[in-house]
């Protein structure tokens, strides 16, 4: 369980294909604090630490994860948003994030707005999935590359988010440009409510 508050943008230092899997090695400041089998969100994808050495640790993404997320498009040197799992006696600063990416979205536009930025994303809409809560709503929560954000200008297949300078600098949002694919996780509360409504 995560909150969508990114701790660090780590650097990819190695990528290794292993049949349908991808081993990702990343360098980050809190690697010495990690434990083998610990869950860490990578651009919003929950992955398990399988190896660590010094400031570098390794996780493995399976084929299904690579198909649903942007992790398979990473290159050495890319930045990845990281968040360790929530401590249950801590504050929930973002929203409830599971680390289960639903799909990717394409960045359509980045617009500077006097010190902040507006990003617009488009995703493939499926009416059946939308009826189950796989959609955005105005002023609702959405997780983009592991970052908990508030939706503005929600439409059927697209939405925008406002990014403050801190988020722009300390996450990989400064690398996102038109055409970039990002990971989306829709709000789990919306999914449960939609499911309950469908059962009535």
C-alpha positions as a Markdown table, in Angstrom:
| # | Residue | x | y | z |
|---|---|---|---|---|
| 1 | Unk | 0.0 | 0.0 | 0.0 |
| 2 | Unk | 1.3 | 3.4 | -1.0 |
| 3 | Unk | 0.2 | 7.1 | -0.8 |
| 4 | Unk | 1.6 | 8.5 | -4.1 |
| 5 | Unk | 4.1 | 10.7 | -2.3 |
| 6 | Unk | 7.4 | 10.1 | -4.2 |
| 7 | Unk | 10.5 | 9.9 | -2.0 |
| 8 | Unk | 13.2 | 10.0 | -4.7 |
| 9 | Unk | 13.7 | 9.9 | -8.4 |
| 10 | Unk | 16.3 | 7.0 | -8.8 |
| 11 | Unk | 18.6 | 6.4 | -11.8 |
| 12 | Unk | 18.4 | 3.3 | -13.8 |
| 13 | Unk | 21.9 | 1.8 | -13.9 |
| 14 | Unk | 21.3 | -1.6 | -15.6 |
| 15 | Unk | 18.6 | -3.5 | -17.5 |
| 16 | Unk | 18.7 | -7.2 | -18.1 |
| 17 | Unk | 16.2 | -9.2 | -20.1 |
| 18 | Unk | 15.5 | -12.7 | -18.8 |
| 19 | Unk | 13.1 | -14.5 | -21.1 |
| 20 | Unk | 9.8 | -12.5 | -20.6 |
| 21 | Unk | 11.1 | -10.7 | -17.5 |
| 22 | Unk | 13.1 | -7.6 | -17.0 |
| 23 | Unk | 15.6 | -7.1 | -14.2 |
| 24 | Unk | 15.9 | -3.4 | -13.3 |
| 25 | Unk | 18.9 | -2.1 | -11.3 |
| 26 | Unk | 18.5 | 1.4 | -9.8 |
| 27 | Unk | 20.8 | 3.6 | -7.7 |
| 28 | Unk | 19.1 | 5.5 | -4.9 |
| 29 | Unk | 20.1 | 7.0 | -1.5 |
| 30 | Unk | 18.0 | 4.7 | 0.6 |
| 31 | Unk | 19.2 | 1.4 | -0.9 |
| 32 | Unk | 21.1 | 0.6 | 2.4 |
| 33 | Unk | 17.8 | 0.8 | 4.3 |
| 34 | Unk | 16.0 | -1.7 | 1.9 |
| 35 | Unk | 15.5 | -5.3 | 2.6 |
| 36 | Unk | 15.3 | -8.3 | 0.3 |
| 37 | Unk | 11.6 | -9.0 | -0.4 |
| 38 | Unk | 10.6 | -5.4 | 0.4 |
| 39 | Unk | 8.0 | -3.7 | -1.8 |
| 40 | Unk | 8.8 | -0.5 | -3.5 |
| 41 | Unk | 6.7 | 1.4 | -6.1 |
| 42 | Unk | 8.5 | 2.2 | -9.3 |
| 43 | Unk | 6.7 | 4.8 | -11.4 |
| 44 | Unk | 3.7 | 3.5 | -9.5 |
| 45 | Unk | 4.4 | -0.2 | -10.0 |
| 46 | Unk | 4.8 | -2.3 | -6.9 |
| 47 | Unk | 7.9 | -4.5 | -7.3 |
| 48 | Unk | 10.0 | -6.6 | -4.9 |
| 49 | Unk | 13.6 | -6.0 | -4.1 |
| 50 | Unk | 15.5 | -9.2 | -5.1 |
| 51 | Unk | 19.1 | -8.0 | -4.8 |
| 52 | Unk | 21.1 | -5.1 | -3.4 |
| 53 | Unk | 24.7 | -4.0 | -3.3 |
| 54 | Unk | 25.9 | -0.6 | -2.0 |
| 55 | Unk | 23.6 | 2.1 | -3.4 |
| 56 | Unk | 22.2 | -0.2 | -6.1 |
| 57 | Unk | 19.3 | -2.6 | -5.8 |
| 58 | Unk | 17.5 | -4.8 | -8.3 |
| 59 | Unk | 13.8 | -5.6 | -8.9 |
| 60 | Unk | 12.1 | -7.8 | -11.5 |
| 61 | Unk | 9.2 | -6.9 | -13.7 |
| 62 | Unk | 7.2 | -9.8 | -15.3 |
| 63 | Unk | 5.7 | -9.8 | -18.8 |
| 64 | Unk | 2.3 | -8.6 | -17.7 |
| 65 | Unk | 3.8 | -5.7 | -15.8 |
| 66 | Unk | 5.8 | -4.7 | -18.9 |
| 67 | Unk | 2.7 | -4.8 | -21.1 |
| 68 | Unk | 0.6 | -2.6 | -18.8 |
| 69 | Unk | 3.2 | -0.1 | -17.7 |
| 70 | Unk | 6.0 | 2.0 | -19.1 |
| 71 | Unk | 8.8 | 0.1 | -17.4 |
| 72 | Unk | 9.7 | -1.9 | -20.5 |
| 73 | Unk | 10.6 | 1.4 | -22.3 |
| 74 | Unk | 13.1 | 2.5 | -19.6 |
| 75 | Unk | 16.7 | 3.1 | -20.7 |
| 76 | Unk | 19.9 | 3.3 | -18.6 |
| 77 | Unk | 20.1 | 6.8 | -17.2 |
| 78 | Unk | 16.3 | 7.3 | -17.0 |
| 79 | Unk | 14.8 | 8.6 | -13.7 |
| 80 | Unk | 12.2 | 6.4 | -11.9 |
| 81 | Unk | 9.9 | 7.7 | -9.2 |
| 82 | Unk | 10.3 | 5.7 | -6.0 |
| 83 | Unk | 8.1 | 5.2 | -2.9 |
| 84 | Unk | 8.5 | 2.7 | -0.1 |
| 85 | Unk | 5.3 | 1.2 | 1.2 |
| 86 | Unk | 3.3 | 3.2 | 3.8 |
| 87 | Unk | 3.9 | 2.9 | 7.5 |
| 88 | Unk | 0.4 | 2.3 | 9.0 |
| 89 | Unk | 0.9 | 4.8 | 11.8 |
| 90 | Unk | 1.9 | 7.6 | 9.4 |
| 91 | Unk | 0.0 | 10.3 | 7.6 |
| 92 | Unk | -1.8 | 9.6 | 4.3 |
| 93 | Unk | -0.5 | 12.7 | 2.5 |
| 94 | Unk | -1.7 | 11.6 | -1.0 |
| 95 | Unk | -4.4 | 9.0 | -1.5 |
| 96 | Unk | -4.7 | 5.2 | -1.3 |
| 97 | Unk | -2.4 | 3.8 | -4.0 |
| 98 | Unk | -2.0 | 0.0 | -4.4 |
| 99 | Unk | 0.9 | 0.0 | -6.8 |
| 100 | Unk | -1.2 | -1.9 | -9.4 |
| 101 | Unk | -0.9 | 0.1 | -12.6 |
| 102 | Unk | -4.1 | -0.1 | -14.7 |
| 103 | Unk | -2.7 | 1.2 | -18.0 |
| 104 | Unk | -0.5 | 3.7 | -19.6 |
| 105 | Unk | -1.4 | 7.2 | -20.9 |
| 106 | Unk | 0.2 | 9.5 | -23.5 |
| 107 | Unk | 1.2 | 13.0 | -22.6 |
| 108 | Unk | -0.5 | 15.3 | -25.1 |
| 109 | Unk | 0.6 | 18.7 | -23.8 |
| 110 | Unk | 2.8 | 20.4 | -21.3 |
| 111 | Unk | 1.9 | 24.0 | -20.6 |
| 112 | Unk | 3.8 | 26.4 | -18.3 |
| 113 | Unk | 1.6 | 28.5 | -16.0 |
| 114 | Unk | 3.6 | 31.2 | -14.3 |
| 115 | Unk | 5.8 | 28.9 | -12.1 |
| 116 | Unk | 3.8 | 25.7 | -12.3 |
| 117 | Unk | 2.9 | 23.3 | -15.2 |
| 118 | Unk | -0.2 | 21.7 | -16.6 |
| 119 | Unk | 0.1 | 18.3 | -18.1 |
| 120 | Unk | -2.6 | 16.8 | -20.3 |
| 121 | Unk | -2.8 | 13.0 | -20.7 |
| 122 | Unk | -4.9 | 10.8 | -23.0 |
| 123 | Unk | -5.7 | 7.2 | -22.2 |
| 124 | Unk | -7.6 | 4.4 | -24.0 |
| 125 | Unk | -11.2 | 4.4 | -22.8 |
| 126 | Unk | -13.2 | 1.2 | -22.5 |
| 127 | Unk | -16.9 | 1.7 | -21.6 |
| 128 | Unk | -17.1 | -1.5 | -19.7 |
| 129 | Unk | -13.9 | -0.7 | -17.7 |
| 130 | Unk | -15.1 | 2.9 | -17.2 |
| 131 | Unk | -18.3 | 1.6 | -15.7 |
| 132 | Unk | -16.1 | -0.2 | -13.1 |
| 133 | Unk | -14.3 | 3.0 | -12.1 |
| 134 | Unk | -11.4 | 2.9 | -14.5 |
| 135 | Unk | -11.7 | 6.7 | -15.3 |
| 136 | Unk | -11.0 | 10.1 | -13.9 |
| 137 | Unk | -13.4 | 12.5 | -12.3 |
| 138 | Unk | -13.1 | 16.3 | -11.8 |
| 139 | Unk | -11.1 | 17.0 | -8.6 |
| 140 | Unk | -10.7 | 13.3 | -8.0 |
| 141 | Unk | -7.4 | 11.5 | -7.4 |
| 142 | Unk | -5.3 | 9.7 | -9.9 |
| 143 | Unk | -1.8 | 8.3 | -9.7 |
| 144 | Unk | 0.6 | 9.2 | -12.6 |
| 145 | Unk | 4.0 | 7.5 | -12.6 |
| 146 | Unk | 3.5 | 6.9 | -8.9 |
| 147 | Unk | 2.6 | 10.5 | -8.0 |
| 148 | Unk | -0.7 | 11.2 | -6.3 |
| 149 | Unk | -2.4 | 14.1 | -8.1 |
| 150 | Unk | -5.7 | 15.9 | -8.4 |
| 151 | Unk | -7.5 | 15.7 | -11.7 |
| 152 | Unk | -8.5 | 18.9 | -13.5 |
| 153 | Unk | -10.4 | 19.2 | -16.8 |
| 154 | Unk | -11.6 | 15.5 | -16.8 |
| 155 | Unk | -13.0 | 14.3 | -20.1 |
| 156 | Unk | -13.9 | 10.9 | -21.4 |
| 157 | Unk | -10.4 | 9.9 | -22.5 |
| 158 | Unk | -8.2 | 12.6 | -21.1 |
| 159 | Unk | -7.4 | 14.7 | -18.1 |
| 160 | Unk | -5.0 | 17.3 | -16.9 |
| 161 | Unk | -3.0 | 17.7 | -13.7 |
| 162 | Unk | -1.2 | 20.7 | -12.2 |
| 163 | Unk | 2.4 | 20.2 | -11.1 |
| 164 | Unk | 4.1 | 22.5 | -8.6 |
| 165 | Unk | 7.8 | 23.3 | -8.8 |
| 166 | Unk | 8.8 | 20.8 | -6.0 |
| 167 | Unk | 7.1 | 17.9 | -7.8 |
| 168 | Unk | 8.5 | 19.0 | -11.1 |
| 169 | Unk | 12.1 | 19.0 | -9.8 |
| 170 | Unk | 12.1 | 16.0 | -7.4 |
| 171 | Unk | 10.1 | 13.5 | -9.6 |
| 172 | Unk | 10.6 | 12.5 | -13.2 |
| 173 | Unk | 7.9 | 14.9 | -14.3 |
| 174 | Unk | 10.6 | 17.2 | -15.7 |
| 175 | Unk | 11.4 | 14.5 | -18.2 |
| 176 | Unk | 7.8 | 14.1 | -19.4 |
| 177 | Unk | 7.0 | 15.7 | -22.7 |
| 178 | Unk | 4.4 | 15.3 | -25.4 |
| 179 | Unk | 4.5 | 11.7 | -26.6 |
| 180 | Unk | 5.9 | 10.3 | -23.3 |
| 181 | Unk | 4.0 | 7.3 | -21.9 |
| 182 | Unk | 3.2 | 7.4 | -18.2 |
| 183 | Unk | 1.7 | 4.8 | -15.8 |
| 184 | Unk | -1.9 | 5.3 | -14.5 |
| 185 | Unk | -3.6 | 3.9 | -11.5 |
| 186 | Unk | -7.2 | 5.0 | -11.1 |
| 187 | Unk | -8.6 | 5.6 | -7.6 |
| 188 | Unk | -9.4 | 2.3 | -5.8 |
| 189 | Unk | -12.3 | 4.0 | -3.9 |
| 190 | Unk | -14.0 | 4.9 | -7.3 |
| 191 | Unk | -13.6 | 1.3 | -8.4 |
| 192 | Unk | -15.3 | -0.1 | -5.4 |
| 193 | Unk | -18.1 | 2.4 | -5.5 |
| 194 | Unk | -18.7 | 1.6 | -9.2 |
| 195 | Unk | -18.7 | -2.1 | -8.5 |
| 196 | Unk | -21.2 | -1.7 | -5.7 |
| 197 | Unk | -23.5 | 0.4 | -7.9 |
| 198 | Unk | -23.4 | -2.2 | -10.6 |
| 199 | Unk | -24.4 | -4.9 | -8.2 |
| 200 | Unk | -27.5 | -3.0 | -7.1 |
